Amino acid sequence: MEVEKAARVAFRGADAVAATTGMASGRVGAAKKIIGDKLLEKATETAFKYKDYWWGVFIPPLVGMGAFFFLLVSLILLFMPIQEQGFNGGSPSVYALAKIPPEYLQIFMAAQKKYDVAWNVLAAIASVESNFRPDPGLSVVGAVGFMQFMPTTWSGNRDPLARDDPSAPSYDTDPKRIASYGGYGEDADGDGVADPYNPWDAVFAAAHLLKANGFHEDPRKAIYAYNHAEWYVDKILDVASTFTSEMLPDATAKGLPVPKDVYLITSPFGNRPNPYDNTRTEFHQGIDIGAPLGTQVLAVNDGTVLSSGWNDGFGLEIVIDHGSYKTQYAHLEFSCVQPGDKVVAGDVIGAVGSSGRSTGPHLHFGVNVNGTWSDPEVFLGAREEAGK
């Protein structure tokens, strides 16, 4: 009985601290579970050793220490920087089509396909560094070419042909020798020469550098490696955001969120008439799939359940974290997963319902990358192919 009381008090103390800090989920939730398990294990061991004195002597200081520790961990995690995950660029904006020469746009897209580095970030670097001119002249520090590479970065630090000299820089053009010295220069167009003034070679080399510096894990860190200044990172990301309104997962769905035979989109992503008032428009951050009440809802990719519960107008909602993006499943009839559960593509996680602000049974499916809602249809692929 005493051990049961100890367990209840320990867990209530943990939940109270997590609720007070407003961070009962996510990283703090995970920390709470790990620390709570250790604390309870120690408490139970002590309980058996000192049964007669447990409640009066050991519980108050133990709970107090546990609460303080939970609060300390919560505050530390609250102020830790959150690492941004990699992404791909979506469809070019009207501004991008006007600003970027069409012959270069295809290069940025091709580099993204090879290296999984967002095309709009590559385009932003070209815009800032050269304004899309193959020969912008030497920079004040001796950077060269379309993407303004330092010669030793292009060729490799130990390459004897490379010299970072603002007045007379030199660089290697032999792709094999560059590779042997660990340089980023590439022969993307296959002419046998790695030329920093050739847009194909320069853009692919930039994508190579960003990928090697962890763009998938942390885009800001990778861009910082290109030019060691935080203001530069901010500028590149600001320009990149003008080239596309979307950030897309650097992955593709392994399946559909409902069985293929009932996959029918009834409301697409983007601006639409308000379903309750056709005189107004609203931004729809996902897609609606009209499916019968009780239809199985499936995880579209492997991941970890981030949340499962009520979310205002979305009703009963599940959010799954896939690492570089999150997926949202809303208006559910019921959920059969809990936060922290591991799921694989195709797992049944709930059922289609009409909970929350809904006009009838359907699934609202959303895809979020770096805090930006993306078009799920692009992620899911062509309707005829998705789910095969």
Coordinates of C-alpha atoms in Angstrom, one line a residue:
M1 CA 0.0 0.0 0.0
E2 CA 2.8 2.4 0.9
V3 CA 4.5 1.8 -2.4
E4 CA 1.3 2.4 -4.3
K5 CA 1.0 5.8 -2.5
A6 CA 4.5 6.6 -3.4
A7 CA 3.9 5.8 -7.0
R8 CA 0.8 8.0 -7.2
V9 CA 2.5 10.9 -5.5
A10 CA 5.6 10.7 -7.7
F11 CA 3.5 10.7 -10.9
R12 CA 1.2 13.5 -9.7
G13 CA 4.2 15.6 -8.8
A14 CA 5.7 15.1 -12.3
D15 CA 2.5 15.9 -14.1
A16 CA 1.9 19.0 -12.0
V17 CA 5.3 20.4 -12.8
A18 CA 5.0 19.6 -16.5
A19 CA 1.5 21.2 -16.6
T20 CA 2.8 24.3 -14.7
T21 CA 5.6 24.9 -17.3
G22 CA 3.1 24.3 -20.1
M23 CA 5.4 21.6 -21.6
A24 CA 3.8 18.3 -20.8
S25 CA 4.5 17.0 -24.3
G26 CA 7.5 16.8 -26.7
R27 CA 11.0 16.8 -25.3
V28 CA 10.0 17.7 -21.8
G29 CA 7.5 14.9 -21.8
A30 CA 10.2 12.4 -22.8
A31 CA 12.5 13.8 -20.2
K32 CA 9.8 13.5 -17.6
K33 CA 9.2 9.9 -18.4
I34 CA 12.9 8.9 -18.2
I35 CA 13.5 10.9 -15.0
G36 CA 10.2 9.7 -13.5
D37 CA 11.0 6.1 -14.1
K38 CA 14.4 6.4 -12.4
L39 CA 12.9 8.3 -9.5
L40 CA 10.1 5.8 -9.0
E41 CA 12.6 2.9 -9.2
K42 CA 14.7 4.4 -6.4
A43 CA 11.6 5.2 -4.4
T44 CA 10.3 1.7 -4.6
E45 CA 13.7 0.3 -3.6
T46 CA 13.8 2.5 -0.5
A47 CA 10.2 1.7 0.4
F48 CA 11.0 -2.0 0.8
K49 CA 14.0 -1.1 2.9
Y50 CA 12.3 1.3 5.3
K51 CA 8.6 0.3 5.2
D52 CA 7.7 1.6 8.7
Y53 CA 9.1 5.1 8.2
W54 CA 8.3 5.6 4.5
W55 CA 5.3 8.0 4.4
G56 CA 6.3 10.3 7.3
V57 CA 10.1 10.5 6.6
F58 CA 10.9 9.9 3.0
I59 CA 8.0 10.9 0.8
P60 CA 7.9 14.7 1.5
P61 CA 11.6 15.4 0.7
L62 CA 11.6 12.9 -2.2
V63 CA 8.6 14.6 -3.9
G64 CA 10.1 18.0 -3.3
M65 CA 13.4 17.0 -4.8
G66 CA 11.6 15.4 -7.7
A67 CA 9.5 18.4 -8.4
F68 CA 12.5 20.7 -8.3
F69 CA 14.4 18.4 -10.7
F70 CA 11.5 18.3 -13.2
L71 CA 11.2 22.1 -13.1
L72 CA 14.9 22.5 -13.7
V73 CA 14.9 20.1 -16.6
S74 CA 11.8 21.8 -18.1
L75 CA 13.4 25.2 -17.9
I76 CA 16.6 24.0 -19.5
L77 CA 14.7 22.3 -22.4
L78 CA 12.4 25.4 -22.8
F79 CA 15.4 27.6 -23.6
M80 CA 17.4 25.1 -25.7
P81 CA 17.5 26.1 -29.4
I82 CA 15.2 24.0 -31.5
Q83 CA 17.0 22.5 -34.4
E84 CA 15.4 23.1 -37.7
Q85 CA 15.0 20.1 -40.1
G86 CA 15.9 20.0 -43.8
F87 CA 13.3 20.7 -46.5
N88 CA 12.8 20.9 -50.2
G89 CA 11.4 23.9 -52.1
G90 CA 7.9 23.8 -53.5
S91 CA 6.5 25.3 -56.6
P92 CA 8.2 28.6 -57.7
S93 CA 6.4 31.8 -56.8
V94 CA 5.5 34.4 -59.3
Y95 CA 8.4 36.5 -58.0
A96 CA 10.8 33.6 -58.5
L97 CA 9.6 33.1 -62.1
A98 CA 10.2 36.8 -62.8
K99 CA 13.5 37.0 -60.9
I100 CA 15.3 33.8 -61.8
P101 CA 16.3 33.2 -65.4
P102 CA 14.5 30.0 -66.6
E103 CA 17.8 28.4 -67.7
Y104 CA 19.0 28.6 -64.2
L105 CA 15.8 27.5 -62.5
Q106 CA 16.2 24.1 -64.0
I107 CA 19.7 23.8 -62.6
F108 CA 18.5 24.6 -59.1
M109 CA 15.8 21.9 -59.4
A110 CA 18.2 19.3 -60.8
A111 CA 20.6 20.0 -57.9
Q112 CA 17.8 19.6 -55.4
K113 CA 16.9 16.2 -56.9
K114 CA 20.5 14.9 -56.6
Y115 CA 21.4 16.3 -53.2
D116 CA 18.1 16.8 -51.4
V117 CA 19.0 20.4 -50.7
A118 CA 16.2 22.9 -51.2
W119 CA 16.3 24.5 -54.7
N120 CA 15.1 27.9 -53.3
V121 CA 18.0 28.0 -50.9
L122 CA 20.4 27.4 -53.7
A123 CA 18.7 30.1 -55.8
A124 CA 18.9 32.5 -52.8
I125 CA 22.6 32.0 -52.6
A126 CA 23.0 32.7 -56.3
S127 CA 20.9 35.8 -56.0
V128 CA 22.8 37.2 -53.0
E129 CA 26.3 36.2 -54.3
S130 CA 26.1 37.0 -58.0
N131 CA 22.6 38.2 -58.8
F132 CA 22.5 35.3 -61.3
R133 CA 25.6 36.5 -63.2
P134 CA 28.1 33.8 -64.2
D135 CA 31.0 36.2 -63.8
P136 CA 30.2 38.7 -61.0
G137 CA 33.9 39.5 -60.5
L138 CA 36.1 38.7 -57.5
S139 CA 34.7 39.3 -54.1
V140 CA 36.8 41.4 -51.6
V141 CA 38.1 38.1 -50.1
G142 CA 38.8 36.4 -53.5
A143 CA 35.7 34.3 -53.9
V144 CA 35.1 33.3 -57.5
G145 CA 32.3 32.3 -59.9
F146 CA 28.5 32.0 -60.0
M147 CA 28.1 30.9 -56.4
Q148 CA 31.2 32.7 -55.1
F149 CA 33.4 29.9 -53.9
M150 CA 36.7 30.4 -52.1
P151 CA 39.3 28.6 -54.2
T152 CA 40.4 26.2 -51.5
T153 CA 36.8 25.3 -50.7
W154 CA 36.2 24.6 -54.4
S155 CA 39.5 22.7 -54.8
G156 CA 40.3 21.3 -51.4
N157 CA 42.5 22.8 -48.7
R158 CA 45.5 20.8 -49.6
D159 CA 45.2 21.1 -53.3
P160 CA 48.5 22.7 -54.5
L161 CA 46.7 24.5 -57.4
A162 CA 44.4 26.4 -55.0
R163 CA 45.2 29.7 -53.5
D164 CA 42.9 32.1 -51.5
D165 CA 44.5 35.4 -52.7
P166 CA 42.1 38.3 -53.1
S167 CA 44.3 39.8 -55.8
A168 CA 45.2 36.6 -57.7
P169 CA 43.1 33.6 -56.6
S170 CA 43.7 30.2 -58.2
Y171 CA 41.7 27.0 -58.2
D172 CA 41.7 23.5 -59.7
T173 CA 39.4 22.4 -62.5
D174 CA 40.2 18.7 -62.6
P175 CA 37.2 17.0 -61.0
K176 CA 39.1 13.8 -60.1
R177 CA 41.9 15.8 -58.4
I178 CA 39.4 18.0 -56.6
A179 CA 37.6 14.9 -55.2
S180 CA 40.9 13.5 -54.1
Y181 CA 41.7 16.6 -52.0
G182 CA 38.2 16.8 -50.6
G183 CA 37.0 19.8 -52.5
Y184 CA 33.4 20.5 -53.5
G185 CA 33.9 21.5 -57.1
E186 CA 32.0 19.5 -59.6
D187 CA 31.7 18.8 -63.3
A188 CA 27.9 18.7 -63.3
D189 CA 27.5 19.2 -67.1
G190 CA 30.0 16.4 -68.0
D191 CA 32.4 18.4 -70.0
G192 CA 35.4 17.2 -68.0
V193 CA 36.0 20.5 -66.3
A194 CA 34.9 21.7 -62.9
D195 CA 34.4 25.4 -63.5
P196 CA 33.1 27.7 -60.7
Y197 CA 32.0 30.2 -63.5
N198 CA 29.8 27.5 -65.0
P199 CA 26.3 27.7 -63.4
W200 CA 25.8 23.9 -63.6
D201 CA 29.1 23.1 -61.9
A202 CA 28.8 25.9 -59.3
V203 CA 25.2 25.2 -58.2
F204 CA 25.9 21.4 -57.9
A205 CA 29.0 22.2 -55.9
A206 CA 27.0 24.5 -53.6
A207 CA 24.4 21.7 -53.1
H208 CA 27.3 19.3 -52.4
L209 CA 28.7 21.6 -49.7
L210 CA 25.3 22.2 -48.0
K211 CA 24.5 18.5 -47.9
A212 CA 28.0 17.6 -46.5
N213 CA 27.5 20.2 -43.8
G214 CA 24.2 18.6 -42.6
F215 CA 21.4 20.5 -44.5
H216 CA 19.0 17.6 -43.8
E217 CA 19.6 17.9 -40.1
D218 CA 20.0 21.6 -39.6
P219 CA 19.7 24.0 -42.6
R220 CA 20.9 27.0 -40.7
K221 CA 24.1 25.3 -39.6
A222 CA 24.8 24.2 -43.2
I223 CA 24.2 27.7 -44.7
Y224 CA 26.4 29.1 -41.9
A225 CA 29.2 26.9 -43.2
Y226 CA 28.9 28.6 -46.6
N227 CA 29.6 32.1 -45.2
H228 CA 30.3 32.2 -41.5
A229 CA 27.8 34.9 -40.4
E230 CA 24.4 34.7 -38.8
W231 CA 23.1 37.7 -40.7
Y232 CA 24.0 35.9 -43.9
V233 CA 22.0 32.8 -42.9
D234 CA 19.0 35.1 -42.1
K235 CA 19.3 36.8 -45.5
I236 CA 19.5 33.6 -47.5
L237 CA 16.4 32.1 -45.7
D238 CA 14.5 35.4 -46.2
V239 CA 15.3 35.4 -49.9
A240 CA 14.5 31.7 -50.2
S241 CA 11.1 32.3 -48.7
T242 CA 10.2 34.7 -51.5
F243 CA 11.0 32.1 -54.2
T244 CA 8.4 29.6 -53.0
S245 CA 5.6 29.7 -50.5
E246 CA 6.1 26.1 -49.7
M247 CA 8.6 24.0 -47.9
L248 CA 8.2 20.3 -48.7
P249 CA 9.3 17.2 -46.8
D250 CA 12.6 15.8 -48.1
A251 CA 10.8 12.5 -48.4
T252 CA 7.8 11.0 -50.1
A253 CA 4.8 9.2 -48.6
K254 CA 5.0 5.5 -48.5
G255 CA 1.2 5.3 -48.5
L256 CA -2.1 7.1 -48.3
P257 CA -3.8 8.3 -45.0
V258 CA -6.9 6.2 -45.9
P259 CA -7.4 3.0 -48.0
K260 CA -6.9 3.8 -51.7
D261 CA -10.5 2.8 -52.7
V262 CA -11.9 5.7 -50.6
Y263 CA -9.2 8.2 -51.3
L264 CA -11.2 11.2 -52.7
I265 CA -10.1 14.8 -52.0
T266 CA -13.2 16.9 -51.4
S267 CA -11.4 20.1 -50.5
P268 CA -7.8 20.9 -51.7
F269 CA -5.0 22.8 -50.0
G270 CA -5.0 26.6 -50.1
N271 CA -7.6 29.3 -50.2
R272 CA -11.2 28.2 -50.4
P273 CA -14.7 29.4 -49.6
N274 CA -15.5 29.1 -45.9
P275 CA -17.7 26.0 -45.6
Y276 CA -20.0 27.8 -43.1
D277 CA -20.1 31.1 -44.9
N278 CA -19.5 31.1 -48.7
T279 CA -19.2 34.9 -48.7
R280 CA -15.8 34.6 -47.0
T281 CA -12.6 32.8 -47.9
E282 CA -10.1 31.0 -45.7
F283 CA -6.8 29.3 -46.0
H284 CA -7.1 25.6 -45.8
Q285 CA -3.8 24.2 -44.4
G286 CA -4.3 20.7 -45.6
I287 CA -6.7 18.5 -47.7
D288 CA -10.0 17.0 -46.8
I289 CA -10.7 13.4 -47.8
G290 CA -14.4 12.6 -47.8
A291 CA -14.6 9.0 -46.5
P292 CA -17.3 7.1 -44.6
L293 CA -17.6 7.3 -40.9
G294 CA -15.3 4.7 -39.2
T295 CA -12.9 4.3 -42.2
Q296 CA -9.4 3.3 -41.1
V297 CA -6.9 6.2 -40.9
L298 CA -3.4 5.1 -41.7
A299 CA 0.1 6.5 -41.0
V300 CA 1.6 7.6 -44.3
N301 CA 5.2 7.1 -43.2
D302 CA 7.3 5.8 -40.2
G303 CA 7.4 8.1 -37.2
T304 CA 6.6 8.8 -33.6
V305 CA 3.2 10.0 -32.4
L306 CA 3.7 13.5 -31.1
S307 CA 0.1 14.1 -29.9
S308 CA -3.3 12.4 -29.8
G309 CA -6.2 14.3 -28.4
W310 CA -8.7 17.2 -28.8
N311 CA -7.5 20.3 -30.6
D312 CA -10.4 22.8 -30.8
G313 CA -11.9 23.1 -34.3
F314 CA -9.9 20.1 -35.5
G315 CA -11.6 17.9 -33.0
L316 CA -9.9 14.6 -32.2
E317 CA -6.5 15.0 -33.8
I318 CA -3.3 12.9 -34.2
V319 CA 0.1 14.5 -35.1
I320 CA 3.0 12.2 -36.1
D321 CA 6.6 13.4 -36.1
H322 CA 8.7 12.0 -39.0
G323 CA 11.9 13.9 -38.2
S324 CA 12.1 16.5 -40.9
Y325 CA 8.3 17.1 -41.1
K326 CA 5.0 16.3 -39.3
T327 CA 1.7 14.9 -40.5
Q328 CA -1.7 15.8 -39.1
Y329 CA -4.9 13.7 -39.0
A330 CA -8.0 15.5 -37.8
H331 CA -11.8 15.3 -37.2
L332 CA -11.3 11.6 -36.1
E333 CA -14.0 9.4 -34.6
F334 CA -11.4 7.7 -32.3
S335 CA -7.6 7.3 -31.9
C336 CA -5.8 4.1 -31.2
V337 CA -2.4 5.6 -30.5
Q338 CA -0.8 7.6 -27.7
P339 CA 2.0 10.1 -27.6
G340 CA 5.4 8.4 -27.9
D341 CA 4.1 5.4 -29.8
K342 CA 6.2 4.3 -32.8
V343 CA 4.3 3.7 -36.0
V344 CA 5.3 2.5 -39.5
A345 CA 3.7 3.4 -42.8
G346 CA 0.3 1.7 -43.1
D347 CA -0.4 1.3 -39.4
V348 CA -4.0 2.0 -38.4
I349 CA -3.9 5.0 -36.0
G350 CA -7.6 5.9 -35.8
A351 CA -10.9 6.2 -37.7
V352 CA -12.5 8.9 -39.9
G353 CA -15.1 10.9 -37.9
S354 CA -16.7 14.3 -37.8
S355 CA -15.4 15.7 -34.5
G356 CA -14.7 19.4 -34.0
R357 CA -15.7 22.0 -36.6
S358 CA -16.9 19.7 -39.3
T359 CA -19.8 19.5 -41.8
G360 CA -19.7 15.7 -42.1
P361 CA -17.5 12.7 -41.9
H362 CA -14.1 13.3 -43.5
L363 CA -10.3 13.3 -42.7
H364 CA -8.4 16.5 -42.6
F365 CA -4.8 15.6 -43.6
G366 CA -1.9 18.1 -43.2
V367 CA 1.8 18.2 -43.8
N368 CA 4.0 20.7 -41.8
V369 CA 7.6 21.4 -42.6
N370 CA 9.6 23.9 -40.4
G371 CA 6.4 25.4 -39.2
T372 CA 5.1 25.9 -42.7
W373 CA 2.0 24.0 -44.1
S374 CA 2.7 22.3 -47.4
D375 CA 0.4 20.9 -50.1
P376 CA -0.2 17.3 -49.1
E377 CA -1.0 16.3 -52.7
V378 CA 2.6 17.1 -53.7
F379 CA 3.8 14.9 -50.8
L380 CA 1.4 12.1 -51.6
G381 CA 2.1 12.1 -55.3
A382 CA -0.2 11.5 -58.2
R383 CA -3.5 9.9 -57.0
E384 CA -3.1 7.0 -59.3
E385 CA 0.4 6.2 -58.1
A386 CA 0.2 7.0 -54.4
G387 CA -0.4 4.0 -52.1
K388 CA 0.9 1.3 -54.6

